[in-house]
mmCIF file with all atom_site columns, C-alpha atoms in Angstrom:
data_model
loop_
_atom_site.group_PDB
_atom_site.id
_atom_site.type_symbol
_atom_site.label_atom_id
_atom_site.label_alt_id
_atom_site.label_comp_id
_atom_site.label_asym_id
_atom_site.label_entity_id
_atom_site.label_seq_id
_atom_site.pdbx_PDB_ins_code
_atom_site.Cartn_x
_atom_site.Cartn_y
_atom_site.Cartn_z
_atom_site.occupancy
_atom_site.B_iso_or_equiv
_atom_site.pdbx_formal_charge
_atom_site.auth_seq_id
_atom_site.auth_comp_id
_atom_site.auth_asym_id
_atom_site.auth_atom_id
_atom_site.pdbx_PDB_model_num
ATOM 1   C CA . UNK A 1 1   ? -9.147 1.048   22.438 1.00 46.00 ? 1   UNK A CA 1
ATOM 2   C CA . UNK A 1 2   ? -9.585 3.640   25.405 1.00 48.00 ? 2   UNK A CA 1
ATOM 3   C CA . UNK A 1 3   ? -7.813 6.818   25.628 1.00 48.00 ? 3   UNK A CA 1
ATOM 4   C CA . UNK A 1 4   ? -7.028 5.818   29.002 1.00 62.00 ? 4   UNK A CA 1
ATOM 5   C CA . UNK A 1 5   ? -4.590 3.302   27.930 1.00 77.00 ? 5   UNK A CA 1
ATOM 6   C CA . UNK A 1 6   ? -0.986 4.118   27.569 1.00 91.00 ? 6   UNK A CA 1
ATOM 7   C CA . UNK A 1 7   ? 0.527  4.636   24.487 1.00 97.00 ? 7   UNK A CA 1
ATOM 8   C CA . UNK A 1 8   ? 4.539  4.161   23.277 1.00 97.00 ? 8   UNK A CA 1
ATOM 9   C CA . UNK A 1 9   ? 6.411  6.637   21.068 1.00 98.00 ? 9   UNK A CA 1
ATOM 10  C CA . UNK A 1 10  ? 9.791  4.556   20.104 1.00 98.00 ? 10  UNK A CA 1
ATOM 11  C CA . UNK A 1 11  ? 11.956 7.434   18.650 1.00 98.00 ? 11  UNK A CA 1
ATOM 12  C CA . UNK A 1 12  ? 14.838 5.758   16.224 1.00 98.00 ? 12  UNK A CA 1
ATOM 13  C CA . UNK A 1 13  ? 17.509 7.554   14.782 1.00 98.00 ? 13  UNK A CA 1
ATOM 14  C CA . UNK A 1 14  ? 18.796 6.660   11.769 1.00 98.00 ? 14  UNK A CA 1
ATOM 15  C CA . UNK A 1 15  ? 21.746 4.180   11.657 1.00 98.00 ? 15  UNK A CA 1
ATOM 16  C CA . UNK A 1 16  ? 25.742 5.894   10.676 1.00 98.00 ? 16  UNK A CA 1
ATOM 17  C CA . UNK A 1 17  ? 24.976 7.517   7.263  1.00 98.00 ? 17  UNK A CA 1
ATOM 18  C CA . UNK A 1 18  ? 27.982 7.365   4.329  1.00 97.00 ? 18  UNK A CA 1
ATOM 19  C CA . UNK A 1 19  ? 29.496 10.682  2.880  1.00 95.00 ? 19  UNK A CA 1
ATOM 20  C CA . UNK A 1 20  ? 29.590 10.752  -0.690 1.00 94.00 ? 20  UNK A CA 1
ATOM 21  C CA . UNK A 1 21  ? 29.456 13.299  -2.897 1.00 95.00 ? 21  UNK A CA 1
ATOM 22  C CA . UNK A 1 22  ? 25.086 13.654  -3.024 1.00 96.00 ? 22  UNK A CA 1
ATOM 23  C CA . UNK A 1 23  ? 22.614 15.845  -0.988 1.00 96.00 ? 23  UNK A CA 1
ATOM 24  C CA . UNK A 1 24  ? 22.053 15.538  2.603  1.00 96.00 ? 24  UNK A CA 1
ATOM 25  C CA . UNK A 1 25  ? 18.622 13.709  1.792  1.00 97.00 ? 25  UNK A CA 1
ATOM 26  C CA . UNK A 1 26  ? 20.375 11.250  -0.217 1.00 98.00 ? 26  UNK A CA 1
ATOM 27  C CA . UNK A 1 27  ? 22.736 10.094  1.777  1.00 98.00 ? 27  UNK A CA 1
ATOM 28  C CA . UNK A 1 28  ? 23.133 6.344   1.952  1.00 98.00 ? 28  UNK A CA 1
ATOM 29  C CA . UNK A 1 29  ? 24.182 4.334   5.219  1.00 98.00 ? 29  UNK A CA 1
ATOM 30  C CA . UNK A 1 30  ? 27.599 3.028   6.111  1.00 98.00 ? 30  UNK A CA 1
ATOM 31  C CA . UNK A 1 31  ? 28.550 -0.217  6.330  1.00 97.00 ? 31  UNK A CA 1
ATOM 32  C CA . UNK A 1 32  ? 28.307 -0.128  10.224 1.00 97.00 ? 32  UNK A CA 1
ATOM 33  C CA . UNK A 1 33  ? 25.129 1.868   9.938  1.00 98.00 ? 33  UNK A CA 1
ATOM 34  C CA . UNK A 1 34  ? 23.987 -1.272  7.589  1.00 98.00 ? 34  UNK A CA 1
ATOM 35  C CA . UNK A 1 35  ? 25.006 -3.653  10.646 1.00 98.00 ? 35  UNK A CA 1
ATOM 36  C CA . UNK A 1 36  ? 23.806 -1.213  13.357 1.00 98.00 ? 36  UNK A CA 1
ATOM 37  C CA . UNK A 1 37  ? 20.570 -0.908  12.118 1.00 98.00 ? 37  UNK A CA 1
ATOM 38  C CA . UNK A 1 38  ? 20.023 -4.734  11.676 1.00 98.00 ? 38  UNK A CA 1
ATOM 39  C CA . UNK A 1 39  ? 21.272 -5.372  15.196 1.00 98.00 ? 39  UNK A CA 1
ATOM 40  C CA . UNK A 1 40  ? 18.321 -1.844  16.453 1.00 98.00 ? 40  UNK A CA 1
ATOM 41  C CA . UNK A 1 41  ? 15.786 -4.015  14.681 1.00 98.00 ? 41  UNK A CA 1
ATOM 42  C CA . UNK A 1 42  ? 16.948 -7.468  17.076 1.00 97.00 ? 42  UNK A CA 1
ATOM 43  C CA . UNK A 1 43  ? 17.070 -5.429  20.149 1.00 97.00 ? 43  UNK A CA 1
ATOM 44  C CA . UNK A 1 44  ? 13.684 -3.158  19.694 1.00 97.00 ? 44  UNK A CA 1
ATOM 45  C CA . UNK A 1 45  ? 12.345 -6.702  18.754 1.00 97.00 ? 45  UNK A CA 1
ATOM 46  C CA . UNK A 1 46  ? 13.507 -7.592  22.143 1.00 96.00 ? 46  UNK A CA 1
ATOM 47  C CA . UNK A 1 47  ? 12.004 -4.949  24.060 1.00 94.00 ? 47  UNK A CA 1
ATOM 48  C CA . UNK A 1 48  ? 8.443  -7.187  23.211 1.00 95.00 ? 48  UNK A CA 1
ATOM 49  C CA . UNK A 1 49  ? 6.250  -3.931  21.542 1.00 94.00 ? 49  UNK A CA 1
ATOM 50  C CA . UNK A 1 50  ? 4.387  -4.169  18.759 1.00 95.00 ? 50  UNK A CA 1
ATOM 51  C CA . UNK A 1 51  ? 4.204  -1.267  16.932 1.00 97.00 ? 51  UNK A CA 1
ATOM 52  C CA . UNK A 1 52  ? 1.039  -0.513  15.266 1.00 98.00 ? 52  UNK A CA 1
ATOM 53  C CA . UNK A 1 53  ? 2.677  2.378   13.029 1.00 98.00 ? 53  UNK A CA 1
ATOM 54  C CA . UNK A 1 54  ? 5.816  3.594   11.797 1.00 98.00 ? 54  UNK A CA 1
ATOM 55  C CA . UNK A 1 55  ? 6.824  7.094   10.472 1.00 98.00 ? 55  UNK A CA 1
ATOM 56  C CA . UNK A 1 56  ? 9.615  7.512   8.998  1.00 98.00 ? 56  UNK A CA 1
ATOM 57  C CA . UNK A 1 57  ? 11.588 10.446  7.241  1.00 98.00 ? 57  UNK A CA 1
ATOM 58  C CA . UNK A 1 58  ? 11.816 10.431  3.299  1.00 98.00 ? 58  UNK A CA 1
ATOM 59  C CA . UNK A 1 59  ? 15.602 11.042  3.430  1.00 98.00 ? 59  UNK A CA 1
ATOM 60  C CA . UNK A 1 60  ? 17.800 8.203   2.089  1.00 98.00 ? 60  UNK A CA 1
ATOM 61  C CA . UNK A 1 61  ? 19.568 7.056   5.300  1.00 98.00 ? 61  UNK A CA 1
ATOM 62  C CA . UNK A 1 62  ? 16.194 6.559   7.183  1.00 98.00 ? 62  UNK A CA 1
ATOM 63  C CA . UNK A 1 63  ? 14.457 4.736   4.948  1.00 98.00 ? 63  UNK A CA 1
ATOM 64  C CA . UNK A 1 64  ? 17.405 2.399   4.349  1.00 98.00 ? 64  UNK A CA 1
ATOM 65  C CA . UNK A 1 65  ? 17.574 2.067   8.532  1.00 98.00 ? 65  UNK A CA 1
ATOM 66  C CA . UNK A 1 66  ? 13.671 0.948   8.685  1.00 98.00 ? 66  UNK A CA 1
ATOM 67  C CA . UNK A 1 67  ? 14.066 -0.872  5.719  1.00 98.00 ? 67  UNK A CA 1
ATOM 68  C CA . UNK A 1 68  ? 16.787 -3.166  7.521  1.00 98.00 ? 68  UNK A CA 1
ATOM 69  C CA . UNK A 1 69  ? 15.390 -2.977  10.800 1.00 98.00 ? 69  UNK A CA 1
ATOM 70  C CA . UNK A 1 70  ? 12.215 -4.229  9.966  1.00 98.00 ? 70  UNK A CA 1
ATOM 71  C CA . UNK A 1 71  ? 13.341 -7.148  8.469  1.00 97.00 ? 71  UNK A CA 1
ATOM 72  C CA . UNK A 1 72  ? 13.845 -8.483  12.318 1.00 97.00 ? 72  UNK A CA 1
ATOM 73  C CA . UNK A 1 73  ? 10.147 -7.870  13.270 1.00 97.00 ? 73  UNK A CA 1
ATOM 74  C CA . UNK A 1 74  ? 7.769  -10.915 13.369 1.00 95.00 ? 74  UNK A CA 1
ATOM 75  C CA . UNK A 1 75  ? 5.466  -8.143  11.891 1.00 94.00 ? 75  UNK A CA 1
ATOM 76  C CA . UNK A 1 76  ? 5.376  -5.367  9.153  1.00 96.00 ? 76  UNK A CA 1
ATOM 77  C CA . UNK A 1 77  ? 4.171  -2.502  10.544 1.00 97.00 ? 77  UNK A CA 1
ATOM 78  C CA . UNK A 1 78  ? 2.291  -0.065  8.446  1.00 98.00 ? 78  UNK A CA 1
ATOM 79  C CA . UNK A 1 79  ? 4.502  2.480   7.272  1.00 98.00 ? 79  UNK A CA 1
ATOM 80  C CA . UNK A 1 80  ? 4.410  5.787   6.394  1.00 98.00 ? 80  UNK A CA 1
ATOM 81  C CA . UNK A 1 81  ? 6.948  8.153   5.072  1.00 98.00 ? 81  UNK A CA 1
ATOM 82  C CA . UNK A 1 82  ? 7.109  11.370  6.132  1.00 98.00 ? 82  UNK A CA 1
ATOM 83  C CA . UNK A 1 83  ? 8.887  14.506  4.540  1.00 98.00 ? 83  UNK A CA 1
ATOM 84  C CA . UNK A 1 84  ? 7.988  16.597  7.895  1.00 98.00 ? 84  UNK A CA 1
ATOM 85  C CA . UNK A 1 85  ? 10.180 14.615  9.807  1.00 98.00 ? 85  UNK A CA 1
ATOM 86  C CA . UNK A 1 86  ? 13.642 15.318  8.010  1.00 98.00 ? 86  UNK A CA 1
ATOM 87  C CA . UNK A 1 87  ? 15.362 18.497  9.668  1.00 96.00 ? 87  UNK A CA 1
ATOM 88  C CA . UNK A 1 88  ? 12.166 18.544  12.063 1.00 98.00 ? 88  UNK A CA 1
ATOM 89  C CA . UNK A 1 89  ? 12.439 20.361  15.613 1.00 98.00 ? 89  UNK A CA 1
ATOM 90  C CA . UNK A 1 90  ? 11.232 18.885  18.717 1.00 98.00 ? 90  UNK A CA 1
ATOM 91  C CA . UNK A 1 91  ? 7.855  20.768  18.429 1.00 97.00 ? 91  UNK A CA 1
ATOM 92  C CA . UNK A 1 92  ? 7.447  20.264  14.607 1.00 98.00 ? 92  UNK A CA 1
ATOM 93  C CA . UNK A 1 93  ? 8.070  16.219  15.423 1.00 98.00 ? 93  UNK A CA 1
ATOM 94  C CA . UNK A 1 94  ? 5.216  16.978  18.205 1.00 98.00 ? 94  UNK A CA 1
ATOM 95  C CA . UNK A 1 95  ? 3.113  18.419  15.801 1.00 98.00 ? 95  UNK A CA 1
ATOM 96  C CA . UNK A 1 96  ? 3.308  15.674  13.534 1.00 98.00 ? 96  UNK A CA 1
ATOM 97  C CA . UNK A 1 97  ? 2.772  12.840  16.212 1.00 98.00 ? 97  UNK A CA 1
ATOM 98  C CA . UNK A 1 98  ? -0.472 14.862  17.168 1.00 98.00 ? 98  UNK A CA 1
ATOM 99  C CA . UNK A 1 99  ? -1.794 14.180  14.215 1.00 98.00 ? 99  UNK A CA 1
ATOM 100 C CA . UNK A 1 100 ? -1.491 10.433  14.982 1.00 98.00 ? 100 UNK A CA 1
ATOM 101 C CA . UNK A 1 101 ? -5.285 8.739   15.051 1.00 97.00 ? 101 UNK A CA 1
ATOM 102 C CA . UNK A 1 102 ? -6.221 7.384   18.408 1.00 94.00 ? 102 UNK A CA 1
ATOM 103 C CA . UNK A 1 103 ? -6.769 3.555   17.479 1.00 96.00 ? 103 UNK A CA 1
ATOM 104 C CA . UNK A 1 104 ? -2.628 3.725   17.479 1.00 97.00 ? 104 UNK A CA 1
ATOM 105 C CA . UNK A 1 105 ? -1.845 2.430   20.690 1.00 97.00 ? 105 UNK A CA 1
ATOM 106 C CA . UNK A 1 106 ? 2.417  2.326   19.462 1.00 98.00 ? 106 UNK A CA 1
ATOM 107 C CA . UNK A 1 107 ? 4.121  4.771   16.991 1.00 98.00 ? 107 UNK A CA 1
ATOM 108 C CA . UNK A 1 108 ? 7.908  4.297   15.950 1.00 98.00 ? 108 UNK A CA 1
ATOM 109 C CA . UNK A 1 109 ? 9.366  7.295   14.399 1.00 98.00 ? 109 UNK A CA 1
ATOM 110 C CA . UNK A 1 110 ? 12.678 7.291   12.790 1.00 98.00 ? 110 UNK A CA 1
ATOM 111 C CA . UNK A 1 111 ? 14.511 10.563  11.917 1.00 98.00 ? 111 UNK A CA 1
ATOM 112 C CA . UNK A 1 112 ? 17.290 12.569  12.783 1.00 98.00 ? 112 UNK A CA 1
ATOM 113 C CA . UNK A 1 113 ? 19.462 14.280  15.519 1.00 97.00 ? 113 UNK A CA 1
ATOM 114 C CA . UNK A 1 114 ? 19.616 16.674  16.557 1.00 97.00 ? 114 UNK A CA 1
ATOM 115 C CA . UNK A 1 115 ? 15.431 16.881  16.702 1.00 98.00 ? 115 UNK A CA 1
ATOM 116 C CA . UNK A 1 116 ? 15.038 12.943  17.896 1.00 98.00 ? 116 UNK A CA 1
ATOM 117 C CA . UNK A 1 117 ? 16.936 13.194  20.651 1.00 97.00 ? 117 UNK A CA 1
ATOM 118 C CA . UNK A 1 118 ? 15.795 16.703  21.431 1.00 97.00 ? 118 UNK A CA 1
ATOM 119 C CA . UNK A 1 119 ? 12.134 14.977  21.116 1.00 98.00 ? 119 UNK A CA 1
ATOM 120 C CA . UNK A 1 120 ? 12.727 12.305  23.875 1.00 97.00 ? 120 UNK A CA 1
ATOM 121 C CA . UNK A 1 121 ? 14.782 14.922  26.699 1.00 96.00 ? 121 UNK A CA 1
ATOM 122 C CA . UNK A 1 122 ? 11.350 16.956  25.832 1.00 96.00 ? 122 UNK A CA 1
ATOM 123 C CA . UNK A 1 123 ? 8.703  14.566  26.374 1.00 97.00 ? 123 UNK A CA 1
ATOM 124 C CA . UNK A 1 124 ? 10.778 12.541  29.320 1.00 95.00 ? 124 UNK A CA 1
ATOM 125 C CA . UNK A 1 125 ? 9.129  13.877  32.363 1.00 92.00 ? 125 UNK A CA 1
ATOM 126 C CA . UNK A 1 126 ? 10.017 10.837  34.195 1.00 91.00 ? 126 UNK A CA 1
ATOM 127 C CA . UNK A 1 127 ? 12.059 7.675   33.445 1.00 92.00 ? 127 UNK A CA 1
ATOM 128 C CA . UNK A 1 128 ? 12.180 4.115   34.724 1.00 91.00 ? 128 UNK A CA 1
ATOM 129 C CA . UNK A 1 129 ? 15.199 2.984   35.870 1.00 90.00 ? 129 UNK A CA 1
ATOM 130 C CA . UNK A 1 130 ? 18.668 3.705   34.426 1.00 93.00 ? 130 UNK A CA 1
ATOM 131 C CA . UNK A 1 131 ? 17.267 4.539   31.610 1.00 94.00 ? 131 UNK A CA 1
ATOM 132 C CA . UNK A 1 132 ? 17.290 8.218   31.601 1.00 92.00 ? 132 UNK A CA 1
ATOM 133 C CA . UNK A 1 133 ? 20.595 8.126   33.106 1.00 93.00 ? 133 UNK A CA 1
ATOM 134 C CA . UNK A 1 134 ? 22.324 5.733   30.133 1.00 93.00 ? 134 UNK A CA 1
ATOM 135 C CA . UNK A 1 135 ? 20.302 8.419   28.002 1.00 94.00 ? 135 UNK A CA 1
ATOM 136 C CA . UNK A 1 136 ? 21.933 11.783  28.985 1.00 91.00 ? 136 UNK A CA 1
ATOM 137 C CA . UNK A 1 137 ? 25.750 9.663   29.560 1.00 92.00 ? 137 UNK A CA 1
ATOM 138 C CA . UNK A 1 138 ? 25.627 8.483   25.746 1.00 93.00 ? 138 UNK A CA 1
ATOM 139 C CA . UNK A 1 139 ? 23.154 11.059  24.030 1.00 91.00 ? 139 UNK A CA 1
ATOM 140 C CA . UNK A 1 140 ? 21.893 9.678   20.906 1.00 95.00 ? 140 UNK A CA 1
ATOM 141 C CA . UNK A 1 141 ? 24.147 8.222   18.426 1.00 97.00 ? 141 UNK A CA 1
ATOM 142 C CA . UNK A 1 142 ? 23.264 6.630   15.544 1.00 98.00 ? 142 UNK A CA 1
ATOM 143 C CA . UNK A 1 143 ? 20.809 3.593   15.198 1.00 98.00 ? 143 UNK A CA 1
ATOM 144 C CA . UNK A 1 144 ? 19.742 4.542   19.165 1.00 98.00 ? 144 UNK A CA 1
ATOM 145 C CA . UNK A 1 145 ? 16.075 4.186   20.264 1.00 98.00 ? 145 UNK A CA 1
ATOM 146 C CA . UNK A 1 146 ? 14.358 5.968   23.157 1.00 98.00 ? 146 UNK A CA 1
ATOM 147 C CA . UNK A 1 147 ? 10.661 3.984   24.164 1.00 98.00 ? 147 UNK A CA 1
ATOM 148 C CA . UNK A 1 148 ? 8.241  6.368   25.952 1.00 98.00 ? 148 UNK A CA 1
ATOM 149 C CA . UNK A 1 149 ? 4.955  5.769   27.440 1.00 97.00 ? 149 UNK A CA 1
ATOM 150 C CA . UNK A 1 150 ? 2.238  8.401   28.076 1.00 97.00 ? 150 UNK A CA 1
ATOM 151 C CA . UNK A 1 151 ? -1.784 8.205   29.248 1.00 95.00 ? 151 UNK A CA 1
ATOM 152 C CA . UNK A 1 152 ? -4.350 10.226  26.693 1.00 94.00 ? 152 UNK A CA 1
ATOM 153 C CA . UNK A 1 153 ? -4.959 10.330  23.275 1.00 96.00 ? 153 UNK A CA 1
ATOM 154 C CA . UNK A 1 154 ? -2.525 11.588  20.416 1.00 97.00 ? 154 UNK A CA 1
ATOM 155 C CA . UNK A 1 155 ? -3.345 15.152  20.563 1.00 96.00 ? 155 UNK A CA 1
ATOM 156 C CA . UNK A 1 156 ? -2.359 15.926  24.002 1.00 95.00 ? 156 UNK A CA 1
ATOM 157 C CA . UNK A 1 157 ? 0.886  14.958  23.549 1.00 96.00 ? 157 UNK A CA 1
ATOM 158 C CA . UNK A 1 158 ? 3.164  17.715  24.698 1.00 96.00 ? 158 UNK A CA 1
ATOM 159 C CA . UNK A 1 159 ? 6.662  18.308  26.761 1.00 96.00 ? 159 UNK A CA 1
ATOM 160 C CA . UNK A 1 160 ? 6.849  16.334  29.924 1.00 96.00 ? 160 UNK A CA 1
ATOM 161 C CA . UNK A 1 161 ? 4.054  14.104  29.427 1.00 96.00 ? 161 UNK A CA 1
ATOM 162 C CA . UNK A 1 162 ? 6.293  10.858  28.762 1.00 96.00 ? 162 UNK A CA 1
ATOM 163 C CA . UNK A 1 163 ? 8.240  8.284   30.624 1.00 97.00 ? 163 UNK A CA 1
ATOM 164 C CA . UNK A 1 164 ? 10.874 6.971   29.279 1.00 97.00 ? 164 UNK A CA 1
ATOM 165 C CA . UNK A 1 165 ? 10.815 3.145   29.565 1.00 95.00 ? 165 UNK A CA 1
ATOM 166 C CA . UNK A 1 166 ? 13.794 2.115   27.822 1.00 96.00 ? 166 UNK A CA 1
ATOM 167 C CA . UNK A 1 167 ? 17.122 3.217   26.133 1.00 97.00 ? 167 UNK A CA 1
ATOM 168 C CA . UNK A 1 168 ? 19.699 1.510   23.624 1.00 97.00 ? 168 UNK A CA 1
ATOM 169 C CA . UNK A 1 169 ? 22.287 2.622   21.575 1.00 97.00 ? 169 UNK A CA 1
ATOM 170 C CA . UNK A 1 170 ? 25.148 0.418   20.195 1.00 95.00 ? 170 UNK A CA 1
ATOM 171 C CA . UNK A 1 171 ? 28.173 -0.086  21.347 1.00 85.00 ? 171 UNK A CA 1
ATOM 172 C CA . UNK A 1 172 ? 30.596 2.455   20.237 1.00 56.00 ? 172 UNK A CA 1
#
């Protein structure tokens, strides 16, 4: 695969996480986040990517989202779980998807707010259509996805190199 071809970042935030009485790593999902994150995995179906790799935080309530959302896709991505992501910044989520080897033409990541959604206003140079727009109006709630395209390899990946393709969230 060339360098020259785009690549797609799909950042995922985990579906609506329970409360109990555990750690923040451990919490579970929801019910809705249980439903939410089934009906993520229909609709990034539906968006027609195939993602070559996901990443996805070790904390309870994002592994349980990818778990169920994968379940839609006609094909298991390889998956890897990864610690850096939970609590992560916009630049430490950077730093990890620079790290990403160049034969992966589309990542997923799932993780958290407030450093997903702060990852996808960073890269987001430009955006196609109202996507941008339904972005900023609704922010990121849970079980959202951002898709973003950008031209080089992995390691140039920095603010304001994307374009943000497409947007969903579920309906409140």
């Amino acid at each position: 695969m060339s360098v020259a071809e785009p690549r797609r970042i799909v950042l995922f935030r985990h579906a609506k996480a329970d409360w109990p009485q555990v750690t923040d790593h451990e919490r579970p999902l929801a019910d809705r986040g249980r439903m939410d994150a089934a009906e993520a995995g229909r609709r990034l179906v539906d968006t027609g990517l195939s993602v070559d790799l996901a990443l996805c935080s070790t904390a309870v309530r994002t592994r349980e989202t990818w778990k169920l959302a994968v379940q839609e896709f006609p094909q298991r991505p390889k998956t890897v779980y990864e610690e850096r992501i939970y609590e992560a910044s916009p630049g430490e989520l950077i730093a990890v998807l620079n790290e990403t080897p160049d034969d992966i033409r589309t990542l997923l990541m799932v993780g958290h707010n407030p450093g997903i959604q702060g990852l996808a206003e960073v890269l987001a140079g430009t955006g196609e259509g109202d996507a941008r727009e339904r972005m900023t109006r609704r922010g990121f709630p849970a079980a959202a996805f951002a898709v973003l395209s950008f031209g080089g390899p992995w390691k140039s990946l920095e603010p304001g190199v994307g374009t943000l393709s497409d947007y969903w969230a579920p309906a409140e």
